[in-house]
Tab-separated table of C-alpha atoms (C1' of nucleotides) in Angstrom:
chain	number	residue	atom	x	y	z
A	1	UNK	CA	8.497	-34.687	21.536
A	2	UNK	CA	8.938	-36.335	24.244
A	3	UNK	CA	9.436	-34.654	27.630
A	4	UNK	CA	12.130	-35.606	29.887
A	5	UNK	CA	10.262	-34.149	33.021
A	6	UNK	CA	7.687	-37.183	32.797
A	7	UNK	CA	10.240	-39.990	31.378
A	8	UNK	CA	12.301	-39.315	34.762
A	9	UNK	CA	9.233	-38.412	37.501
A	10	UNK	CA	9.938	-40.458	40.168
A	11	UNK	CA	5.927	-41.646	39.487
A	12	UNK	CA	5.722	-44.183	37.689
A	13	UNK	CA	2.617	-43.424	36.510
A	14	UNK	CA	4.193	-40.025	35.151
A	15	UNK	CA	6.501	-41.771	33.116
A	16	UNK	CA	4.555	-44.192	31.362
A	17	UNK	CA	2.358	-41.064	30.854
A	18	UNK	CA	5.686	-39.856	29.227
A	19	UNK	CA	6.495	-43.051	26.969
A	20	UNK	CA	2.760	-43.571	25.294
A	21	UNK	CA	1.223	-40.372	26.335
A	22	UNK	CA	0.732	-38.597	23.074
A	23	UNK	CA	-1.111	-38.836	20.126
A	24	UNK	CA	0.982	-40.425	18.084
A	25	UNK	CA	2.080	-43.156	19.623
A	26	UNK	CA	-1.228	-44.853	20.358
A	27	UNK	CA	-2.151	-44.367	16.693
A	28	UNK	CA	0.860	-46.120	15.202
A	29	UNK	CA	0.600	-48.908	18.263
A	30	UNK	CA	-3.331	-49.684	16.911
A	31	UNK	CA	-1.923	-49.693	13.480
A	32	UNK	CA	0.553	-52.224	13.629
A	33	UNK	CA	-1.538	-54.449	15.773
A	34	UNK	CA	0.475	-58.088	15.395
A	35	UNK	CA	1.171	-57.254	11.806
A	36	UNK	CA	4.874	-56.782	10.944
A	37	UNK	CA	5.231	-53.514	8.840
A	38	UNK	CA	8.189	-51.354	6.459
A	39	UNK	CA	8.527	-47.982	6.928
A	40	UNK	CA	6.831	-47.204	4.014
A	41	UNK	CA	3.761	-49.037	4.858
A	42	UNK	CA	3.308	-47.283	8.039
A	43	UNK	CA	4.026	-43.623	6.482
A	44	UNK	CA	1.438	-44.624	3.985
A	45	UNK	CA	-1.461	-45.813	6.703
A	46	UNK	CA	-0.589	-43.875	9.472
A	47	UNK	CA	-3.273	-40.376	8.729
A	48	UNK	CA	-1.616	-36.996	8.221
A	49	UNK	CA	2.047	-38.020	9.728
A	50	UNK	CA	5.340	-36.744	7.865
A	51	UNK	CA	7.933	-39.178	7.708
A	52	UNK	CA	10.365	-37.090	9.883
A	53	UNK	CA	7.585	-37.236	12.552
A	54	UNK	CA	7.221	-41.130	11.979
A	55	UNK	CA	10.580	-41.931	12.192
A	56	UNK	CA	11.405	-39.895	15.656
A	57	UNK	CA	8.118	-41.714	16.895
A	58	UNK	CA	9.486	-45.350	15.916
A	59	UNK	CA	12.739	-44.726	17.198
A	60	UNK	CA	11.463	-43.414	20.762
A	61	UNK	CA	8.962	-46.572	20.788
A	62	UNK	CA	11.931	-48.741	20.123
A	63	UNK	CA	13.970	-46.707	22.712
A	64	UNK	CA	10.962	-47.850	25.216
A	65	UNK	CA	11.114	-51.301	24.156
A	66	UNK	CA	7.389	-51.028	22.575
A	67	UNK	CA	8.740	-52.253	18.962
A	68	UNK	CA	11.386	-53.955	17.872
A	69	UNK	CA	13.423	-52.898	14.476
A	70	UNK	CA	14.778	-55.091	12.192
A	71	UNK	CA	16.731	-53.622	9.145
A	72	UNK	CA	17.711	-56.294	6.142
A	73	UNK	CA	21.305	-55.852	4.680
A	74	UNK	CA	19.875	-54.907	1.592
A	75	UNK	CA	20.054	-52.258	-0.893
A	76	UNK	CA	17.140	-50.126	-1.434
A	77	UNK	CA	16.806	-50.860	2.571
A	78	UNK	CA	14.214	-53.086	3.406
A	79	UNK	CA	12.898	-52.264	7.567
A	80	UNK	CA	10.761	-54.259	9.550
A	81	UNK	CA	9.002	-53.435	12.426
A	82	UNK	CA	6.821	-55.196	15.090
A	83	UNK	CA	5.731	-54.728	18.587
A	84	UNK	CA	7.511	-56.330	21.244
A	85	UNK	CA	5.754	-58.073	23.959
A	86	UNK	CA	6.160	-55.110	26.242
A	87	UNK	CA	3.771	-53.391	22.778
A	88	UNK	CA	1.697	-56.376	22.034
A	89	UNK	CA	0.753	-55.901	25.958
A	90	UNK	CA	-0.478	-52.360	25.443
A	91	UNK	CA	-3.079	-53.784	23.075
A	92	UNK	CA	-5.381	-54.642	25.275
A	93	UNK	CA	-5.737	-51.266	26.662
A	94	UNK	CA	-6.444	-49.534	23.568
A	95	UNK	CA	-9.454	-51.704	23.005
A	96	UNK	CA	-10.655	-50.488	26.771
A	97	UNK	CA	-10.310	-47.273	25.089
A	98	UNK	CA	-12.198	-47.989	22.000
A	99	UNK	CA	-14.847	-49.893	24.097
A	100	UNK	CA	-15.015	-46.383	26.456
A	101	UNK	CA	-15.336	-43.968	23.296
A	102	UNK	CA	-18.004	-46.126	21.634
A	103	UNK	CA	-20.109	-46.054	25.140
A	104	UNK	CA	-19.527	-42.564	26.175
A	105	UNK	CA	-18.625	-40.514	23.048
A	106	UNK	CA	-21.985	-39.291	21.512
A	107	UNK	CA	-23.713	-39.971	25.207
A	108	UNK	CA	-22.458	-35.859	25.799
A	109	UNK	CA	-24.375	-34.467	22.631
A	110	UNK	CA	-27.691	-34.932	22.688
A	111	UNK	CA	-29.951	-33.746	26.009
A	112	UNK	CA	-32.954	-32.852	24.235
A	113	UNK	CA	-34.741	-34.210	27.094
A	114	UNK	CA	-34.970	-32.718	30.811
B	1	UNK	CA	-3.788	-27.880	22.328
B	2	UNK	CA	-6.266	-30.402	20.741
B	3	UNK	CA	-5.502	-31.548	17.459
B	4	UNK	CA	-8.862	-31.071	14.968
B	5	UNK	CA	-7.781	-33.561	12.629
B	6	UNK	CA	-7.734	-36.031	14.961
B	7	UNK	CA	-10.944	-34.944	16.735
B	8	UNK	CA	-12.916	-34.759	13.136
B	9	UNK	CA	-11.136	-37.667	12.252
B	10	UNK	CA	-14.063	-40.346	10.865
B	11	UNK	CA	-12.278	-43.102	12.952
B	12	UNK	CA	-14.011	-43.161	16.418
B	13	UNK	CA	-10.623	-44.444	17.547
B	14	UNK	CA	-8.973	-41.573	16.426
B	15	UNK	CA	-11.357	-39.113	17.554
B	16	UNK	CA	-10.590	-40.613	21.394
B	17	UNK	CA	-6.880	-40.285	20.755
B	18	UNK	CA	-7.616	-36.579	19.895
B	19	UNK	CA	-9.741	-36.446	23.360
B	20	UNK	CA	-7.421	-37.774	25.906
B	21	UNK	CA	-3.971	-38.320	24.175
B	22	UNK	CA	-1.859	-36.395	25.641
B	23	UNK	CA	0.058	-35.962	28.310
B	24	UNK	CA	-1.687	-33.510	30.627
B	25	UNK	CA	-5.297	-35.218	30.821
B	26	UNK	CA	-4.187	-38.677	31.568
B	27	UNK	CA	-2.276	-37.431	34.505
B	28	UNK	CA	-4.684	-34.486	35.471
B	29	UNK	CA	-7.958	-37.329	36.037
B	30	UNK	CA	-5.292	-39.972	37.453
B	31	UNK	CA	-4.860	-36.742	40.089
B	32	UNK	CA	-8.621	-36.135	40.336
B	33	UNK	CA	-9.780	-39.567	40.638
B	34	UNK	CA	-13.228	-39.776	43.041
B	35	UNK	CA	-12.159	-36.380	44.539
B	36	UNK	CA	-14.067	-33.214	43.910
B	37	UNK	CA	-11.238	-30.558	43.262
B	38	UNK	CA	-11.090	-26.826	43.697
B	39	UNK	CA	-8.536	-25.139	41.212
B	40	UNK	CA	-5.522	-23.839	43.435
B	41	UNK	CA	-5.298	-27.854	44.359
B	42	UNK	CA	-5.343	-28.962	41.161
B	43	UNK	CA	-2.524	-26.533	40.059
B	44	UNK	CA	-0.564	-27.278	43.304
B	45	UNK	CA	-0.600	-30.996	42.944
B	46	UNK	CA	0.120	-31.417	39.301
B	47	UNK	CA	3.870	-31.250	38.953
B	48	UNK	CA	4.915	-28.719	36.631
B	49	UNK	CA	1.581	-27.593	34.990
B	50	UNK	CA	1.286	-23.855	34.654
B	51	UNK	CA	-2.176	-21.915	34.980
B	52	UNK	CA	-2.402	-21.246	31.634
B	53	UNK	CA	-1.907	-24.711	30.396
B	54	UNK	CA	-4.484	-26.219	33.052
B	55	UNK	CA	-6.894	-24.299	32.794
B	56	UNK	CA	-6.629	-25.011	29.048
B	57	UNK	CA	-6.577	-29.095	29.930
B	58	UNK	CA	-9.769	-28.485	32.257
B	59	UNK	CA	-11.734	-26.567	29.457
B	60	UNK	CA	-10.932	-29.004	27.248
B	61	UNK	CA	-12.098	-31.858	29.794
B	62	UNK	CA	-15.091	-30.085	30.403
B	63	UNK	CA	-16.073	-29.874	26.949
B	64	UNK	CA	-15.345	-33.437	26.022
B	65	UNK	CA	-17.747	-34.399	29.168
B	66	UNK	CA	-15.298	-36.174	31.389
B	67	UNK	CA	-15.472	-33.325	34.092
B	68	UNK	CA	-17.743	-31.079	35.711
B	69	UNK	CA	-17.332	-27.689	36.702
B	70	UNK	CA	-19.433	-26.461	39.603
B	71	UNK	CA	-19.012	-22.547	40.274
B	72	UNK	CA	-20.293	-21.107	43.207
B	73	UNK	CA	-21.349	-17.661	42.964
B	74	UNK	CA	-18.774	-16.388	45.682
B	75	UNK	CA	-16.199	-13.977	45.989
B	76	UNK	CA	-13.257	-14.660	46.164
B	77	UNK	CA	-14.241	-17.631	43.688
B	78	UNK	CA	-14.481	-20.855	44.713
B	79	UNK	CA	-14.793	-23.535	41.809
B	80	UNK	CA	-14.923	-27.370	42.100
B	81	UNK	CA	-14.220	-30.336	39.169
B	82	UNK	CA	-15.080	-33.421	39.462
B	83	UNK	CA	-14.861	-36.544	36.962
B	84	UNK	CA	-18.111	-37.212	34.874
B	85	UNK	CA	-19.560	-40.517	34.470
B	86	UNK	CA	-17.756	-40.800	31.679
B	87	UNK	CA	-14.264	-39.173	33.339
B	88	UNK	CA	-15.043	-41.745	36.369
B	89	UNK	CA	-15.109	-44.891	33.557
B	90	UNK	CA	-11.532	-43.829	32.096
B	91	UNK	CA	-10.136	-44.513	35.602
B	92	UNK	CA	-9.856	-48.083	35.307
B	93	UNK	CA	-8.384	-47.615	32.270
B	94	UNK	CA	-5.193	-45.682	33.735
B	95	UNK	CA	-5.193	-48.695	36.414
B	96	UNK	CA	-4.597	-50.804	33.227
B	97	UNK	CA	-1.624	-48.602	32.251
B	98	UNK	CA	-0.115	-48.879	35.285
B	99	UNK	CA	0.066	-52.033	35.554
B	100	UNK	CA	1.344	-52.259	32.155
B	101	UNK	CA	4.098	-49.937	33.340
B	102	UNK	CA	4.716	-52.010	36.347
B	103	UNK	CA	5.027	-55.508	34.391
B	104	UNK	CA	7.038	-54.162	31.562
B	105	UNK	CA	8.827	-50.779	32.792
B	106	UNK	CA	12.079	-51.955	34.019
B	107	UNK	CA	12.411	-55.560	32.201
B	108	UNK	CA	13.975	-53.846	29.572
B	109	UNK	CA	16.957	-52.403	31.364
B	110	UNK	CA	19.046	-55.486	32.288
B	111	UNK	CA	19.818	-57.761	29.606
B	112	UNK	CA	23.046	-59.034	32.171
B	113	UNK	CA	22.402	-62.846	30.533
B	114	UNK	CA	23.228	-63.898	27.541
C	1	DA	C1'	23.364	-44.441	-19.111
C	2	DT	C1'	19.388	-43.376	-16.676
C	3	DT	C1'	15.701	-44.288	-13.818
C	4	DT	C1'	13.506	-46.427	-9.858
C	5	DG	C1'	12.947	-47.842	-5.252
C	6	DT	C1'	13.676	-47.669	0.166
C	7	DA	C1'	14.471	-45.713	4.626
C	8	DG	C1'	15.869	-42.352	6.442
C	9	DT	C1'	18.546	-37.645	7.451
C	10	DT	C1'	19.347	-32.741	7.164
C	11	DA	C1'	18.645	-27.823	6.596
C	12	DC	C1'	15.548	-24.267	6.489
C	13	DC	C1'	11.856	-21.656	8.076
C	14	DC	C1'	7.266	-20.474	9.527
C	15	DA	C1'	3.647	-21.343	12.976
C	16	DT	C1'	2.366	-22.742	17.274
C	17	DT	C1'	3.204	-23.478	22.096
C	18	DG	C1'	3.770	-22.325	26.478
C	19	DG	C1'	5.988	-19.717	30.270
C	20	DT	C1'	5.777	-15.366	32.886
C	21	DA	C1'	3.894	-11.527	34.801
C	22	DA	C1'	0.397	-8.272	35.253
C	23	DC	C1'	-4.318	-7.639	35.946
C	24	DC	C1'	-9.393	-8.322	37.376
C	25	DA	C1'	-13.572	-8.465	40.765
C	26	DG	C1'	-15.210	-7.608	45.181
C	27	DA	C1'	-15.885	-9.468	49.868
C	28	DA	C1'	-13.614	-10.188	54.182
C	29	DT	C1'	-10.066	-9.176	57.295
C	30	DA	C1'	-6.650	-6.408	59.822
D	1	DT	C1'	-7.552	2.051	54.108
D	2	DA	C1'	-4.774	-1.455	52.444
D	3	DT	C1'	-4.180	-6.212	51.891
D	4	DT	C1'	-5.508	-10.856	50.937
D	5	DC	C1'	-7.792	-14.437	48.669
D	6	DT	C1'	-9.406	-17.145	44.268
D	7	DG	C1'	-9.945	-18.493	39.507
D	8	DG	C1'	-9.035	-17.256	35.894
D	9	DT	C1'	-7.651	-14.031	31.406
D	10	DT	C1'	-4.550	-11.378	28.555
D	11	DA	C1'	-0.395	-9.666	26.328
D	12	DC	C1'	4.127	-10.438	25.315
D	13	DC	C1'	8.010	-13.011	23.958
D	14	DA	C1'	11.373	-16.786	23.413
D	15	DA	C1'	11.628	-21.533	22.379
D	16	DT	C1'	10.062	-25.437	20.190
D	17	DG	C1'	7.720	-28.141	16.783
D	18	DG	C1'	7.016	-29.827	12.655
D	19	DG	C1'	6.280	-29.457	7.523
D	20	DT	C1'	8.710	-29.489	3.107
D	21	DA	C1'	12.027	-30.483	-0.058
D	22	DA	C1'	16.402	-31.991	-1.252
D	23	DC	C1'	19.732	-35.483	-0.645
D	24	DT	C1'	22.083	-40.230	0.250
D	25	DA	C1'	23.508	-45.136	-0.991
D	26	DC	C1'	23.612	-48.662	-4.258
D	27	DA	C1'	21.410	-52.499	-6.760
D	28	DA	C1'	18.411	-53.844	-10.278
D	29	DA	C1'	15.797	-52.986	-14.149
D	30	DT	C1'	15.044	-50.465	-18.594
DNA sequence: ATTTGTAGTTACCCATTGGTAACCAGAATA
DNA sequence: TATTCTGGTTACCAATGGGTAACTACAAAT
């Protein structure tokens, strides 16, 4: 899923673009907020995603240093995840985003007058 | 391109992720900025985008009110975008993310200490 | 002895994506 | 007369994506 054109653009821009551009991503980053969360929590919250999905999206967010994994030595396996600080940073931005949407989404539908 | 079930999701927060999450928008309104922008620029600037897929991205824009398209009744054509009010607000918002980028990007490469 | 529970992984296969190239209109230019 | 110029659109086709279901390991509980 992710695109190896963006992740190694010499813009930097481009490759964050490439490392939490998609939908995913932002989802499961709003999700776990400063909670730590299993595997099966997330597959359960997370809307419509299939666990093969999830798991390739945890692993590249780990990959990027978003999350950080932490697997018990137990038996059945017990995961936990959390963000890093590099993820807990990102927070911030998502509530810009939510703060955009909830100024500017339904501003586009009406024009009833002229 | 766009994902319905994220755009008729009930969660506002969704629904945005469904507008702008992906990889192509982010980088096409980062390349648009304050700039009004004919079509043959846009498709020459952004790296890798093919016709079909931009002119996809700027329909999409278009309908989600972050751009307008002004066509002037000329031939050969001549049409020019620009961000919306609303495209114009996300802007700071991609500032955010690369700053992000710029704090956290490479700090997790090193690890030479113990 | 069998079932249950967790966090994945793998194989299979259908649906979607996206690249490419050809094509369009019609005015201006050579 | 033929070519060029622009902003798309369309058809075709190969590649990719992603859903589903089955499977794993092993401990604890029934």
């Amino acid at each position: 899923m992710r695109d190896d054109r963006f992740c190694n653009s010499n813009c930097p821009f481009t490759r964050a673009i490439g490392t939490i551009g998609n939908k995913w991503k932002p989802i499961i980053i709003n999700v776990m907020g400063t909670r730590s969360m299993r595997f099966g929590q997330l597959d359960a919250i997370v809307p419509h995603i299939s666990r093969k999905v999830l798991t390739e999206q945890l692993k590249e967010l780990e990959e990027d240093g978003l999350l950080e994994r932490l697997a018990y030595k137990e038996l059945p396996p017990r995961v936990e995840y959390r963000l890093s600080e590099k993820g807990l940073a990102f927070l911030p931005i998502l509530e810009h985003i939510k703060e955009w949407n909830l100024k500017y989404e339904v501003a586009t539908i009406p024009k009833e007058t002229d």
